[in-house]
mmCIF file of C-alpha atoms and ligand atoms in Angstrom:
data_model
loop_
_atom_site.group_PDB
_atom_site.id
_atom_site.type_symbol
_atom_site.label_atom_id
_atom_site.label_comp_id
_atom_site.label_asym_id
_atom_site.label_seq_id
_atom_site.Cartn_x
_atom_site.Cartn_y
_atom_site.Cartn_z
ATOM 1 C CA UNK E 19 0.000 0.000 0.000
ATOM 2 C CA UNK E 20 1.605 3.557 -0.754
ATOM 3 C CA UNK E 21 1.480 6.398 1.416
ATOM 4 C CA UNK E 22 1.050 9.652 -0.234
ATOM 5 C CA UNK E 23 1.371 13.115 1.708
ATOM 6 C CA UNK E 24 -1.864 15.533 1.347
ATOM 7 C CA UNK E 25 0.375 18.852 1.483
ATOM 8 C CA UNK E 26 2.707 21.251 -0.318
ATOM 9 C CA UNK E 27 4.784 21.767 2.527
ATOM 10 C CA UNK E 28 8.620 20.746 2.479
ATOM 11 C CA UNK E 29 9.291 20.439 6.286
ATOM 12 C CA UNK E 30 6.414 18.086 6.275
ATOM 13 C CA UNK E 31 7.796 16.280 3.133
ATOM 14 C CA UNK E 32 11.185 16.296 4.606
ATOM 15 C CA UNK E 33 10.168 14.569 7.422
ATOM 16 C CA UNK E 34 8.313 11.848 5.950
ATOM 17 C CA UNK E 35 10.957 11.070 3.744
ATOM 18 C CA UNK E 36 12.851 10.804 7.007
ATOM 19 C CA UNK E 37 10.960 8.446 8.261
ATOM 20 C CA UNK E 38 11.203 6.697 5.068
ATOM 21 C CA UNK E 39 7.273 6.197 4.529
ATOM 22 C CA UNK E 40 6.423 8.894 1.344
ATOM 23 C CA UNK E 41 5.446 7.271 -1.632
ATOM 24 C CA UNK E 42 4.037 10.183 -3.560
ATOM 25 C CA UNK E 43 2.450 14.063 -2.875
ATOM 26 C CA UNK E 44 -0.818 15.519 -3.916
ATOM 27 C CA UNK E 45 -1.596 18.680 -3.700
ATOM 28 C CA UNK E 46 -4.552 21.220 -4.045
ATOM 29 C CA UNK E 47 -4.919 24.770 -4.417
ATOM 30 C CA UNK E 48 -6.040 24.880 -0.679
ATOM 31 C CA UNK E 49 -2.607 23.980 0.544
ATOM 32 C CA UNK E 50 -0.813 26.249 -1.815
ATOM 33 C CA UNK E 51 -2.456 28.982 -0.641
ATOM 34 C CA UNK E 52 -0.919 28.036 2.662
ATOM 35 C CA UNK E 53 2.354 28.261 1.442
ATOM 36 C CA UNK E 54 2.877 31.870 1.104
ATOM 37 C CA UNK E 55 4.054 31.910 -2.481
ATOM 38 C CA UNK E 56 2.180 34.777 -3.962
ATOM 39 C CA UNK E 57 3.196 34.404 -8.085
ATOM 40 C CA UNK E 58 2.630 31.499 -10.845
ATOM 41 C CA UNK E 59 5.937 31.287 -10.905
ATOM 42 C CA UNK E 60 6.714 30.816 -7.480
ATOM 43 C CA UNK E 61 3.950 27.880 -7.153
ATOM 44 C CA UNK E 62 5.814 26.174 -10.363
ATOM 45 C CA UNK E 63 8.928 26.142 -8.728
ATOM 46 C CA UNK E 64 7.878 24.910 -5.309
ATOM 47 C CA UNK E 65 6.559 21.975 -7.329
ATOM 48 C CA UNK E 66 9.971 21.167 -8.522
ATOM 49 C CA UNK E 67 11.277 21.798 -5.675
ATOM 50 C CA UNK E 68 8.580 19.211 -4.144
ATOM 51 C CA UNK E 69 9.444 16.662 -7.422
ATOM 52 C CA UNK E 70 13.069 17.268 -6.105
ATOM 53 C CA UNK E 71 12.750 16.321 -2.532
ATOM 54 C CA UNK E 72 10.663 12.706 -3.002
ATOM 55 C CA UNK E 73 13.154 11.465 -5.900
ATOM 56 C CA UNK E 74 13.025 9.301 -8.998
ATOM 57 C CA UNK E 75 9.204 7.617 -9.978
ATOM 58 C CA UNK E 76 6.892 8.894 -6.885
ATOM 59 C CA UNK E 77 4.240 11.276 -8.495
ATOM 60 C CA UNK E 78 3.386 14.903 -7.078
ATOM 61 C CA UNK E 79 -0.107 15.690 -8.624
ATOM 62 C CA UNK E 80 -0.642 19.387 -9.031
ATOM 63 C CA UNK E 81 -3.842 20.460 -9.178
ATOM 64 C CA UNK E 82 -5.478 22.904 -12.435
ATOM 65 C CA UNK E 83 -7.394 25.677 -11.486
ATOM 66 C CA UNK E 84 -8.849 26.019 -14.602
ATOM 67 C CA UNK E 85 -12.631 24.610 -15.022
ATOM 68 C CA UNK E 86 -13.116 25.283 -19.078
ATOM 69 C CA UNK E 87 -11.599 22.461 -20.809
ATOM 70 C CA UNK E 88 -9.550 24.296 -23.684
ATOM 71 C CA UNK E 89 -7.961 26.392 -20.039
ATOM 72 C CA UNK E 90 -7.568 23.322 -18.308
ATOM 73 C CA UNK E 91 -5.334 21.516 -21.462
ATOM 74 C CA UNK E 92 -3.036 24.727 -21.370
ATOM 75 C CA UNK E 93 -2.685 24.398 -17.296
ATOM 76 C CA UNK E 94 -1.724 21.083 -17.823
ATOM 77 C CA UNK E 95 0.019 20.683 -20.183
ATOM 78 C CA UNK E 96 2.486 23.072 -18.221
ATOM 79 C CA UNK E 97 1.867 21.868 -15.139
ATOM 80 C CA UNK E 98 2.999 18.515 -16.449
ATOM 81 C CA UNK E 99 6.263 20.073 -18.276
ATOM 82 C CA UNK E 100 7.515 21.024 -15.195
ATOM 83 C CA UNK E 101 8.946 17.808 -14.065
ATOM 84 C CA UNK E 102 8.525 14.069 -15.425
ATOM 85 C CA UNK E 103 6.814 13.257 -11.548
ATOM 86 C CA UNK E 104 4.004 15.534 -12.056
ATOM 87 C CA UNK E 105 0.448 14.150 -12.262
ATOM 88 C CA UNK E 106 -2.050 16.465 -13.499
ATOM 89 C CA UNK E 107 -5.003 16.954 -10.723
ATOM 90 C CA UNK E 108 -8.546 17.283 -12.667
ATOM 91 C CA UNK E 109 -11.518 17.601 -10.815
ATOM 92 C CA UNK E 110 -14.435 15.205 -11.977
ATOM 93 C CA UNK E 111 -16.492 17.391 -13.767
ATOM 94 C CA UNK E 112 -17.368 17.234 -17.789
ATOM 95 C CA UNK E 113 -14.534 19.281 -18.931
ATOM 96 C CA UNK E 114 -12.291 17.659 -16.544
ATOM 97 C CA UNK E 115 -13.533 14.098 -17.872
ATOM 98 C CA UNK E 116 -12.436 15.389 -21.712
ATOM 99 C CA UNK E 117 -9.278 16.719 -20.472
ATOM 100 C CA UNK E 118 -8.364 13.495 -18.762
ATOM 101 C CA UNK E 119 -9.296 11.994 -22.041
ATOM 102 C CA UNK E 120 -7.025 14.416 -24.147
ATOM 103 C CA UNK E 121 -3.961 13.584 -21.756
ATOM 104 C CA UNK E 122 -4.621 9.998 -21.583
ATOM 105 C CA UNK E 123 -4.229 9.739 -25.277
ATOM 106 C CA UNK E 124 -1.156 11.907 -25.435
ATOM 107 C CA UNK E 125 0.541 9.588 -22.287
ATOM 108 C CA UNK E 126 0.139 12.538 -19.719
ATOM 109 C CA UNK E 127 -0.666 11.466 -16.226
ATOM 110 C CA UNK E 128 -3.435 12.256 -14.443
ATOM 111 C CA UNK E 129 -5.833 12.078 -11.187
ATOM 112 C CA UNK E 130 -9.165 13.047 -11.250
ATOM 113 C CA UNK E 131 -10.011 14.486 -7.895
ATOM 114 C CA UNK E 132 -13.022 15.763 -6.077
ATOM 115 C CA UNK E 133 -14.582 12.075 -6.580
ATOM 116 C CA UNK E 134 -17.759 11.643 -4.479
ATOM 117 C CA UNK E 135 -19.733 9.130 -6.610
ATOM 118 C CA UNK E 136 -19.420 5.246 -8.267
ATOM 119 C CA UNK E 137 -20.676 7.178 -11.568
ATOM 120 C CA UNK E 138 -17.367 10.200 -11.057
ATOM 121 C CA UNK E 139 -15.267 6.894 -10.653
ATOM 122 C CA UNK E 140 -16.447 5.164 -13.713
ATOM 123 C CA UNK E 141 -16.263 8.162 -16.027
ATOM 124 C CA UNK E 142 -13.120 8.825 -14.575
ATOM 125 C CA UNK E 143 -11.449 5.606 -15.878
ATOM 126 C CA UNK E 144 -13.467 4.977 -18.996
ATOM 127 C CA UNK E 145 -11.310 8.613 -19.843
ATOM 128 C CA UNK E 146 -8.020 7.076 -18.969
ATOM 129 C CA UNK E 147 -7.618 8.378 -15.405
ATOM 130 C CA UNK E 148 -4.200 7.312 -14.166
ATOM 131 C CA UNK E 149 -5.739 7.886 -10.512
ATOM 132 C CA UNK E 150 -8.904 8.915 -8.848
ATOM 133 C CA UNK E 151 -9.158 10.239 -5.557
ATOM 134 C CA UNK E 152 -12.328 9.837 -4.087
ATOM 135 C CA UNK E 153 -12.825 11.928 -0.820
ATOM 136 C CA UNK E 154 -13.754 9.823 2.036
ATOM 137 C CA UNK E 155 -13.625 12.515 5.193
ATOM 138 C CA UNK E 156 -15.998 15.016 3.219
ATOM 139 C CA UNK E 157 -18.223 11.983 2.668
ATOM 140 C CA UNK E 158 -18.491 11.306 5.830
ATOM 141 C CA UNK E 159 -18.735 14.578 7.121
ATOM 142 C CA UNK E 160 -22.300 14.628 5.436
ATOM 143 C CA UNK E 161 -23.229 11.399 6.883
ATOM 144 C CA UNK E 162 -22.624 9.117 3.625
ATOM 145 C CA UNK E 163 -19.990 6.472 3.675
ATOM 146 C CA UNK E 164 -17.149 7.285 2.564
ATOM 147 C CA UNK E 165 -15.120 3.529 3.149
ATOM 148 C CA UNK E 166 -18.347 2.023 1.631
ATOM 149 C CA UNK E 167 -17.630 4.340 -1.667
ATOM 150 C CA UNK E 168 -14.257 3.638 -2.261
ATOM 151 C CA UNK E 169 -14.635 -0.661 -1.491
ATOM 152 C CA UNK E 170 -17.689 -0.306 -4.536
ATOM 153 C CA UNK E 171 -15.262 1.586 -6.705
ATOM 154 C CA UNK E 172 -12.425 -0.952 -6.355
ATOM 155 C CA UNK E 173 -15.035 -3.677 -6.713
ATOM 156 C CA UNK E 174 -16.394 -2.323 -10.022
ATOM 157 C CA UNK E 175 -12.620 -1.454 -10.937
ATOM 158 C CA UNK E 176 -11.331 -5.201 -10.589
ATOM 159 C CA UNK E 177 -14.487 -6.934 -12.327
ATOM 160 C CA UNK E 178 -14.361 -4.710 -15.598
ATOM 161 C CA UNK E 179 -10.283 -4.775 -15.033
ATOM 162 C CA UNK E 180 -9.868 -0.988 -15.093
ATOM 163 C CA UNK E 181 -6.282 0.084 -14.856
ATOM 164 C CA UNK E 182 -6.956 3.549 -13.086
ATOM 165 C CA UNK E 183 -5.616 2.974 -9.405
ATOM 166 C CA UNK E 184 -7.748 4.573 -6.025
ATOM 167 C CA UNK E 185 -5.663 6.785 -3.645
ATOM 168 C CA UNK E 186 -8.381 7.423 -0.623
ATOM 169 C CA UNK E 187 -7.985 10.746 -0.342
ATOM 170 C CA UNK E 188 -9.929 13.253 2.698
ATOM 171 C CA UNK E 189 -8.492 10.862 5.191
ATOM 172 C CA UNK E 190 -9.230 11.959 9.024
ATOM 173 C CA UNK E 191 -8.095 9.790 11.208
ATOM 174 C CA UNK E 192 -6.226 6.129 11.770
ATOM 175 C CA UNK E 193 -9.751 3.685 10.482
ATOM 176 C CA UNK E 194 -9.935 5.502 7.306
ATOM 177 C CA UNK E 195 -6.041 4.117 6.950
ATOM 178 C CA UNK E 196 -6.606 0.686 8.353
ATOM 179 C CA UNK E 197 -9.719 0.258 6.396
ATOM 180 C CA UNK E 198 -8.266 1.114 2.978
ATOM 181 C CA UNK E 199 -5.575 -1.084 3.817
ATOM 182 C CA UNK E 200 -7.972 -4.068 4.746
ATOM 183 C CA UNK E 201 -9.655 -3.606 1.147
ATOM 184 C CA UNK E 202 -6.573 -3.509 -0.808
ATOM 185 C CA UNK E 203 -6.561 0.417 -1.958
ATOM 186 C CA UNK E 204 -3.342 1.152 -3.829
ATOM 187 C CA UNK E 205 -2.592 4.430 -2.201
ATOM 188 C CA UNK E 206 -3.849 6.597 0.492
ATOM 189 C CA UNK E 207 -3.116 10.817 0.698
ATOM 190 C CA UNK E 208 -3.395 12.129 3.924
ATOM 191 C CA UNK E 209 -1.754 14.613 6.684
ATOM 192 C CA UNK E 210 1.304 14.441 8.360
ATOM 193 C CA UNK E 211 -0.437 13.915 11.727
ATOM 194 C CA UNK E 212 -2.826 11.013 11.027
ATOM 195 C CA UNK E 213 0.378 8.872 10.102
ATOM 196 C CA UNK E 214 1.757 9.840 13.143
ATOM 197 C CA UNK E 215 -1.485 8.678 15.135
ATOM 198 C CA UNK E 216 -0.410 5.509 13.427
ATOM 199 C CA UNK E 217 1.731 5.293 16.499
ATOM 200 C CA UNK E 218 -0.181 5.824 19.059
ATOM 201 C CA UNK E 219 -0.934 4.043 21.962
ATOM 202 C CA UNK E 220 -0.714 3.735 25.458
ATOM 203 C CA UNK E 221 0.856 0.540 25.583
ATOM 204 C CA UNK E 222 3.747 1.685 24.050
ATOM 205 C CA UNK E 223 4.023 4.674 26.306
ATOM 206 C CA UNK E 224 3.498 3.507 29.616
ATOM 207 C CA UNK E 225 6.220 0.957 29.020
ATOM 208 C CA UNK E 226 8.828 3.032 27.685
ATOM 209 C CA UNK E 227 8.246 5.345 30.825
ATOM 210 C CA UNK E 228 8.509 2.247 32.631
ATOM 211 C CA UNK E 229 12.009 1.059 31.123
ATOM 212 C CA UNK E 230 13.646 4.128 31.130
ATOM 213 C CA UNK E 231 12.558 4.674 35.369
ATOM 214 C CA UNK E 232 13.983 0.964 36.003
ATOM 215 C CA UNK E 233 17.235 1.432 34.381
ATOM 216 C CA UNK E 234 17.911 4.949 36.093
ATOM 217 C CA UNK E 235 17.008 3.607 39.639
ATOM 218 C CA UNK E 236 20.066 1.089 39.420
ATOM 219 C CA UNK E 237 22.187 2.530 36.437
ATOM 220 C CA UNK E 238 24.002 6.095 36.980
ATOM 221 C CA UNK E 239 23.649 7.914 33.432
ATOM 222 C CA UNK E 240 27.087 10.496 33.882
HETATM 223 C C1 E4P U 316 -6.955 15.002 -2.205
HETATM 224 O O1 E4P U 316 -6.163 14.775 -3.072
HETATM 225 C C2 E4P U 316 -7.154 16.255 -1.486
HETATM 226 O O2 E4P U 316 -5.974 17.028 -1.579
HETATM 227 C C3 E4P U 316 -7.420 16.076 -0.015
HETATM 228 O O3 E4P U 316 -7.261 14.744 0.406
HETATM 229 C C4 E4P U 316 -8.606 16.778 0.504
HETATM 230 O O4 E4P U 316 -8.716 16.551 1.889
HETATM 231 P P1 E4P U 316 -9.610 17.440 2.867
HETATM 232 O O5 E4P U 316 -11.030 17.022 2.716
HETATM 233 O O6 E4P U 316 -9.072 17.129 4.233
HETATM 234 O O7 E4P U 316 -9.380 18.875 2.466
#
């Protein structure tokens, strides 16, 4: 299963790398904007500086914010000149469908994002969608199920044989990861933090408390 990082931040993608679990980056224009870069230029290099950081074959999808279709090919297709590890981040509308289409057939990667439906899914990879990210925290968030979404996508995907891959994407806390796991998603994209709740629990903390007190009581540390 691959771990993706939902940010544009280097620290954060530093760190990860540190702890040797990043598989890939997505991004969106909501965590740009948290970035403080302020020009198009600016935002182009960061992403090379992002393609930079994670190395050779792990994808950083940057995201279009163009909605017409003929705007969203010229995005794109710069976005995606920027560096070979960029995937192109369409949203699932009708012009993004086409323009997943268009780059499909010209061997440009891309992700369809903002997926909230088996229909978004199936459009998605009929086009040629390298990825789709279906969102499950926002699902949830208005009571649907967002776990039950993505298991019918990858159901549907593996009977008709459809070569677009799922990374669960809107993840908000430690079941969303465990569940995608359990059902075989390729990839998940989430925040720093959640794969650090990975970590948690008490177990681990009361007995490291516990080791380090014994060994002080009988060894001295200078
Ligand atoms: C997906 O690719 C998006 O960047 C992201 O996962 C959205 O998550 P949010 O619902 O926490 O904003």
């Amino acid at each position: 299963m691959k771990f993706f990082l939902d940010t544009a931040n280097l620290r954060e993608i530093n760190e990860a790398k540190s702890m040797g679990f990043l598989d890939g980056i997505t991004t969106n224009p909501t965590l740009i904007s948290k970035e403080n870069l302020f020009h198009k230029e600016e935002i182009e290099n960061h992403y090379i500086s992002i393609c930079k950081i994670i190395g050779n074959n792990k994808s950083v999808s940057a995201e279009v914010i163009s909605t017409k279709y003929e705007d969203i090919l010229k995005e794109g297709m710069k976005l995606s000149s920027l560096h070979k590890n960029i995937v192109v981040k369409i949203p699932a509308t009708r012009d993004g469908i086409k323009s997943i289409n268009f780059f499909h057939e010209r061997g440009v990667s891309t992700n369809c994002t903002l997926v909230f439906s088996i229909g978004q899914s199936i459009l998605a990879a009929k086009a040629g969608a390298t990825y789709i990210s279906p969102f499950l925290g926002r699902l949830d968030d208005i009571s649907y199920n967002g776990i039950k979404l993505i298991q019918e996508i990858k159901y549907i995907y593996d009977e008709y044989n459809f070569h677009t891959k799922i990374i669960a994407a809107s993840i908000r806390n430690s079941i969303h990861i465990l569940e995608c796991s359990k059902s075989r998603i390729f990839a998940i994209t989430s925040p720093i933090n959640i794969y650090y709740s990975l970590l948690n629990h008490p177990l681990t903390n009361k007995g490291l408390k516990k080791f380090i007190e014994d060994y002080k009581k009988k060894i001295n540390l200078t």
